XYZ file of C-alpha atoms in Angstrom:
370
model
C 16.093 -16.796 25.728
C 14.647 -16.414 22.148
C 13.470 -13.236 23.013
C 16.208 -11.578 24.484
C 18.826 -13.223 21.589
C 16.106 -11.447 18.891
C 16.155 -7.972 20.529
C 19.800 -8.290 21.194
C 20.638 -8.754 17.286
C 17.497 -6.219 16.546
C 19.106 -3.452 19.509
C 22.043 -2.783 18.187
C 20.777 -1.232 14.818
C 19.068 1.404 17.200
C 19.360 5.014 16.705
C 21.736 7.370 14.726
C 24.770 5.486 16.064
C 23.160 1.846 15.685
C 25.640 -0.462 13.806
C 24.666 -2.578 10.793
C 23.952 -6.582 10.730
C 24.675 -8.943 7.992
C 22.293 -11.569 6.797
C 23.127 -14.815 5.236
C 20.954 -15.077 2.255
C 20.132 -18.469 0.447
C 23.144 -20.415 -1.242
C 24.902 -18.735 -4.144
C 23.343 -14.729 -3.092
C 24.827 -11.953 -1.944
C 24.759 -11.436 2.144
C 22.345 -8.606 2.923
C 23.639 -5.363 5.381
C 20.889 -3.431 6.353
C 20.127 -1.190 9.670
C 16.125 -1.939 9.825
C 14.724 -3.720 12.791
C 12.228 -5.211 11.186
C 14.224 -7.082 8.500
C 16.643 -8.215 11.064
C 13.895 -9.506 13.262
C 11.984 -11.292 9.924
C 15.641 -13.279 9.265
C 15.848 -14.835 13.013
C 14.602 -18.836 12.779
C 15.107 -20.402 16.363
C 13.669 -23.764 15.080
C 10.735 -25.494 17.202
C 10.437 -25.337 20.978
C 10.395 -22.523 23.473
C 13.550 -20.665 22.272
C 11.790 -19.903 19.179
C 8.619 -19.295 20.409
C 9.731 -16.093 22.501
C 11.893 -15.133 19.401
C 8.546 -15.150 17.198
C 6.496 -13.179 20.156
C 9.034 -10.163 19.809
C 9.236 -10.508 16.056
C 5.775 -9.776 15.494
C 5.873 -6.433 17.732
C 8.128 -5.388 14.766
C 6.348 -6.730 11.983
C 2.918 -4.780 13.395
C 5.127 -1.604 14.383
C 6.238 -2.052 10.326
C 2.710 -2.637 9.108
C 1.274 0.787 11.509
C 3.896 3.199 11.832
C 6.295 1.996 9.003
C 9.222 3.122 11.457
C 10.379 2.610 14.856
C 10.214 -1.133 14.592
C 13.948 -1.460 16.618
C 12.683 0.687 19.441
C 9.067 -1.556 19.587
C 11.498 -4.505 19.727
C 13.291 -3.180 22.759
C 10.602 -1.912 24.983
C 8.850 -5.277 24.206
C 11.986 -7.411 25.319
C 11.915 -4.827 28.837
C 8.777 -5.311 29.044
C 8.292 -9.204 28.819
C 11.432 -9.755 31.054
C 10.181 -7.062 33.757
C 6.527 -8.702 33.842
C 8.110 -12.538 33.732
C 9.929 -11.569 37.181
C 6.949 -9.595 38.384
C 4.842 -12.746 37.791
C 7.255 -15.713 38.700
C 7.434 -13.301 42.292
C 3.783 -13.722 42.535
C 1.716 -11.204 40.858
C -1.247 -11.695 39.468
C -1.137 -12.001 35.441
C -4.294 -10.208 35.150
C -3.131 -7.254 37.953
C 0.145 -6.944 35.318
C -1.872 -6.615 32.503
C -3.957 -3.682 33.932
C -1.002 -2.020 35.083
C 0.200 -2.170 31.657
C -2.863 -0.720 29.871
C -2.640 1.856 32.960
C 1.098 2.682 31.924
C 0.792 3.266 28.448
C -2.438 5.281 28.474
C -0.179 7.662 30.541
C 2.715 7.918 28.264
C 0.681 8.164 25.111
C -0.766 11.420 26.890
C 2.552 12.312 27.927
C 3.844 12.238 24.166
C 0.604 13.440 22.743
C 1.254 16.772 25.027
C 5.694 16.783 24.106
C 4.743 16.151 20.296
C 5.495 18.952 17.915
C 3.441 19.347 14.382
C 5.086 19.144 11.186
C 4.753 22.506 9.799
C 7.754 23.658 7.589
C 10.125 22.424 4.703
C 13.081 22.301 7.533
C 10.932 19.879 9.764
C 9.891 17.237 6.811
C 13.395 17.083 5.870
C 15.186 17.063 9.262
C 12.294 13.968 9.682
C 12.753 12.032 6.903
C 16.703 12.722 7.005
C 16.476 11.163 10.157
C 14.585 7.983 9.193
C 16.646 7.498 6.329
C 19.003 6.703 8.775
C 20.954 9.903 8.184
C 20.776 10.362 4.516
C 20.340 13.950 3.614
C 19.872 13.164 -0.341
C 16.817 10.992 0.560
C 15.431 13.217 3.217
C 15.889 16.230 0.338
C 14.328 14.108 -2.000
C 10.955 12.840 0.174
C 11.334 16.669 2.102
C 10.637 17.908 -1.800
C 7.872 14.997 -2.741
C 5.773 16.953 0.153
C 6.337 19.779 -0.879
C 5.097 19.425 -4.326
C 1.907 16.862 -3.783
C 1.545 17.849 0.069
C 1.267 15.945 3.417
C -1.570 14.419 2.536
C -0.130 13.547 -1.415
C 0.783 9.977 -2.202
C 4.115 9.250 -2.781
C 5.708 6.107 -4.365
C 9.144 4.439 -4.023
C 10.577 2.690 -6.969
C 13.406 0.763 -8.809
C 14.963 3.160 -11.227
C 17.422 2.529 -13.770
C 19.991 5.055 -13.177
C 22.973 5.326 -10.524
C 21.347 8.428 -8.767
C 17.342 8.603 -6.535
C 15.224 10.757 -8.296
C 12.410 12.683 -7.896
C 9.421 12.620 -10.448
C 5.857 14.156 -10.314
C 2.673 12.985 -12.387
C -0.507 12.727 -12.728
C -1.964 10.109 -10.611
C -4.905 8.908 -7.964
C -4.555 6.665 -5.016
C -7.647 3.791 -4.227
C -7.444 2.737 -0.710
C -7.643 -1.183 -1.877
C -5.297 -3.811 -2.538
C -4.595 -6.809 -4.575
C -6.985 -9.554 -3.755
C -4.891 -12.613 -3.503
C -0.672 -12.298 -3.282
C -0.289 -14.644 -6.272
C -0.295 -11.320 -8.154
C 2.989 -10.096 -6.688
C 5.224 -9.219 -9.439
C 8.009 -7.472 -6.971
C 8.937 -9.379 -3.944
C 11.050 -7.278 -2.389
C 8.492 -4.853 -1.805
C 5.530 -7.266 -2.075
C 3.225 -5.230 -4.877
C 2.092 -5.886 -7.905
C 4.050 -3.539 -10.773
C 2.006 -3.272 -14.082
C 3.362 -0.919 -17.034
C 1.516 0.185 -19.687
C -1.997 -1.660 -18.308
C -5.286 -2.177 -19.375
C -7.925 -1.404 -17.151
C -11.091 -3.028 -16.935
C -13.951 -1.348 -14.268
C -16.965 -3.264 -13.323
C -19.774 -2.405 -11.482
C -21.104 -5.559 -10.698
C -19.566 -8.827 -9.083
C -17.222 -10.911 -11.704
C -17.230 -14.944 -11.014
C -17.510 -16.987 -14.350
C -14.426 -17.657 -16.299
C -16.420 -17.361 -19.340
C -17.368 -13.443 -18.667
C -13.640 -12.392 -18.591
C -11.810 -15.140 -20.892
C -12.222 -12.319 -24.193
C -10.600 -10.432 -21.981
C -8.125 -13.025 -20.764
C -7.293 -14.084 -24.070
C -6.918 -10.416 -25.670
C -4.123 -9.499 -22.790
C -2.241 -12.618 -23.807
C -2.363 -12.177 -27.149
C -1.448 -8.728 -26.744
C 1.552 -9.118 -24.101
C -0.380 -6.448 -21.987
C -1.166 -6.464 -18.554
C -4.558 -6.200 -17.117
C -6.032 -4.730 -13.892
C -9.224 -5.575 -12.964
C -11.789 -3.233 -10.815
C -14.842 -4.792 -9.410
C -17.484 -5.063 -7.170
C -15.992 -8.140 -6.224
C -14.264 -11.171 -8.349
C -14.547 -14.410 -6.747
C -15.165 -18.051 -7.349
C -13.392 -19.434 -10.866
C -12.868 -15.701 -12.446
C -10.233 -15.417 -9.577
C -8.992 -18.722 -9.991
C -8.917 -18.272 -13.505
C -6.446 -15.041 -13.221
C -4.260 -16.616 -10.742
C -3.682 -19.508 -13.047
C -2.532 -17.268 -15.571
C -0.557 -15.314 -13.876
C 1.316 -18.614 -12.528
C 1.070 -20.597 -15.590
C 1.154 -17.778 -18.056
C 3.443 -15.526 -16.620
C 0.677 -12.849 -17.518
C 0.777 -9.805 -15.225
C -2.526 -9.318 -13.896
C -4.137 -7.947 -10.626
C -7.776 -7.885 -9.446
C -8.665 -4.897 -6.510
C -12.061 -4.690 -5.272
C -13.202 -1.595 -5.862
C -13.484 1.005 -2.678
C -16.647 2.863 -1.391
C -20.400 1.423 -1.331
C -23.488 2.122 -3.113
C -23.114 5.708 -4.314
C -19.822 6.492 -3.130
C -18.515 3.724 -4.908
C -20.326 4.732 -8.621
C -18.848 7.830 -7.970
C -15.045 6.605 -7.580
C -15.615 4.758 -10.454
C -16.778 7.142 -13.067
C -13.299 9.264 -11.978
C -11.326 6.118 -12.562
C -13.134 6.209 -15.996
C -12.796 9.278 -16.500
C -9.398 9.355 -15.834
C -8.254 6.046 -18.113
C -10.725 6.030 -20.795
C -12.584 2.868 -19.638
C -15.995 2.170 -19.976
C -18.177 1.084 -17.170
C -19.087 -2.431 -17.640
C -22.645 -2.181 -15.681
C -23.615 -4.694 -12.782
C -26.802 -6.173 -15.860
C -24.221 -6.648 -17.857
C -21.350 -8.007 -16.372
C -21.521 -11.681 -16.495
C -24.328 -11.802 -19.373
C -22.508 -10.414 -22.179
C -19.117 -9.584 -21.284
C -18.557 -12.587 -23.109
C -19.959 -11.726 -26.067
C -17.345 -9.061 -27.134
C -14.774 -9.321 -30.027
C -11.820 -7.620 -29.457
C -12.414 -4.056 -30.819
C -15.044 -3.937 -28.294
C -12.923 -5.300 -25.671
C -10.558 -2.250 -26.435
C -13.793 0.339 -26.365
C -14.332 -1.530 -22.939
C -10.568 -0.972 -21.644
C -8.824 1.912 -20.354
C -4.832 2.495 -20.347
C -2.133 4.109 -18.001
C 1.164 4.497 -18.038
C 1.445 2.248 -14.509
C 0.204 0.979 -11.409
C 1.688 -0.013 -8.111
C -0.367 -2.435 -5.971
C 0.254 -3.330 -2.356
C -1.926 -5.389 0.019
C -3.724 -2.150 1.077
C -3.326 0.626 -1.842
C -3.530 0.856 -5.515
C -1.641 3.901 -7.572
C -2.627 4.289 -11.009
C -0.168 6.987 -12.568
C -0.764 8.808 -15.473
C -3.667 7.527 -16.853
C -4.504 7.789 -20.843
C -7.915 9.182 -20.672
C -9.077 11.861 -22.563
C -8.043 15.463 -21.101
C -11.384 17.070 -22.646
C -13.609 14.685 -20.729
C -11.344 15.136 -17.170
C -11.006 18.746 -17.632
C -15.122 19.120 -18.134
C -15.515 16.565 -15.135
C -13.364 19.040 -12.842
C -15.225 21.943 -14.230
C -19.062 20.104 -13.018
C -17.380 19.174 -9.604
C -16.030 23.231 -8.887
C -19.510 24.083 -10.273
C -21.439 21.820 -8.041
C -18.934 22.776 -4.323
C -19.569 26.319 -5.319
C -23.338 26.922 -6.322
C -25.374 24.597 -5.248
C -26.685 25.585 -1.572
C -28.344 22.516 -0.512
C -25.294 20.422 -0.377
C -25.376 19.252 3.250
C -21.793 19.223 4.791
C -21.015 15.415 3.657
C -21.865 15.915 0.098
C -19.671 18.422 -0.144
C -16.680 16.683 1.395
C -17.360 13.879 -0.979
C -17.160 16.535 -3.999
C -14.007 17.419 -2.588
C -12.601 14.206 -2.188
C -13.652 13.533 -6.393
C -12.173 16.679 -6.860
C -9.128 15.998 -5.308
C -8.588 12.683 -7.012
C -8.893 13.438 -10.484
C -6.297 16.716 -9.762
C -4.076 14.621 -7.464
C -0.386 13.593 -8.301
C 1.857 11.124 -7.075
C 5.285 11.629 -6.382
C 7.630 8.926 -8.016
C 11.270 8.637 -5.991
């Protein structure tokens, strides 16, 4: 019964044609109306028992469709309801649980092929838009607007959605670079609705080594408040009080602040942080002298130390750093080695030069801002 009341109120937002549902927020808000599965499925609360035990089996097909696809989380939510009612009869008629299950795995490794073989690539202008259109649930001045984002930062480009100030979307390109890591702990969360962290006009602090005393980073600490600035931290990894220590302020102190562990290993990972350096005028803070004299700075040094950007959008999974304040000289002569490097020197095996390429692309990338 939970089940089939969730994809009920979930179905009829499907398609085109699908209608809208109204939430009941908390007392004194404004109802929501919305068309997206997976924020109708996240409002249904059955209570305990049974009832809402099936509701919560369907609702987390749609949160994982969300959290993969970012679409299609209404059409997950019906196929899973068909699914689960077909295979209850099936089994309550005497098949064997473990028989259904194969037959499942056998049914959808056919229909994946099946789509693989219908599906189309995404070549031109016309098909981004007519996509995105689409998923915008039919609005053509969004679907322009993302159609246009590709178009200038391309498919593989990172574009951003945020809150702007004005009546109208808009559509703004920068200079930006995209680390595939998140925040480490949610108490960072500055916008709910969308569940990232929002800093503008950060300081940056990059790291080499691991971060764990409070005493290492409490200059720092106490600079950013007495500054008003935010702070993002990069690091090998922060843990034990130095993480506890930045939560506490953020809670307490109301002091915007995110730690991301920085991406790669060994090499690789030197490598994506000189180009974060590079591109926000920080100084490396080396893994010897991390925790011995990070301390020791005043706070002229802890500027020298600290690198600046106009802002930086962290989810659980991603970290944007737009339009970062380092100096052009030093990025342009960086670009310059990396084009020098790609194109003359012949013993590059395959993999070295991909990873040029890749440090290449990130200090020329841009993000698209709707």
């Amino acid at each position: 019964k939970g089940a089939n009341d969730l994809a009920d109120a979930v179905g009829v937002t499907l398609g085109p044609r699908g209608r809208n549902v109204v939430i009941e927020q908390g007392f004194g808000e404004v109802p929501k109306i919305t068309k997206d599965g997976v924020t109708v499925a996240k409002a249904i609360q059955f209570g305990k028992g049974s009832v809402n035990l099936g509701a919560q089996l369907l609702k987390n097909v749609a949160i994982s469709t969300n959290e993969e696809a970012g679409d299609g989380t209404t059409t997950a939510t019906v196929l899973a309801r068909a699914i689960f009612k077909s295979g209850c009869e099936k089994v309550d008629a005497g098949l064997n649980p473990m028989d259904l299950l194969r037959g499942i795995k056998l049914g959808v490794e056919h229909v994946v092929n099946e789509l693989d073989l219908l599906s189309q690539p995404v070549k031109s202008h016309d098909d981004i838009l007519n996509v995105a259109t689409i998923s915008a649930n039919g609005d053509s001045i969004v679907g322009s607007l993302i159609a246009q984002a590709y178009s200038e930062v391309g498919r593989h480009g990172t574009i951003n959605i945020e809150e702007g100030n004005t009546t109208q979307s808009e559509l703004e390109i920068v200079e930006g670079l995209k680390l595939d890591k998140g925040y480490l702990s949610p108490y960072f969360i500055t916008n709910q609705k969308y569940q990232k962290v929002e800093l503008e006009n950060p300081y940056i602090l990059i790291s080499q080594g691991k971060i764990s005393s409070l005493k290492s980073i409490l200059p720092i600490l106490e600079f950013c408040i007495s500054s008003r600035s935010p702070l993002l931290i990069i690091a090998e990894e922060i843990e034990g009080e130095a993480l506890t220590a930045l939560i506490l302020n953020k809670i307490q102190l109301n002091l915007k602040v995110c730690a991301v562990k920085a991406p790669g290993f060994g090499d690789h990972r030197k490598q994506i942080l000189e180009d974060i350096s590079v591109s926000v005028g920080a100084k490396i803070i080396q893994e010897e002298f991390s925790n011995a004299k990070l301390d020791q700075l005043n706070s002229n040094q802890i500027q020298e130390f600290l690198g600046k950007c106009k802002s930086i959008s962290v989810s659980k999974d991603e970290t944007i750093i737009t339009q970062g304040q380092g100096s052009p000289k030093d990025v342009k002569d960086t670009i310059s080695l990396l084009k020098s490097q790609i194109e003359e020197n012949k013993k590059l095996t395959d993999y070295d030069k991909e990873k040029l390429r890749e440090r290449l692309a990130r200090l020329t990338g841009r993000v698209a801002l709707i």
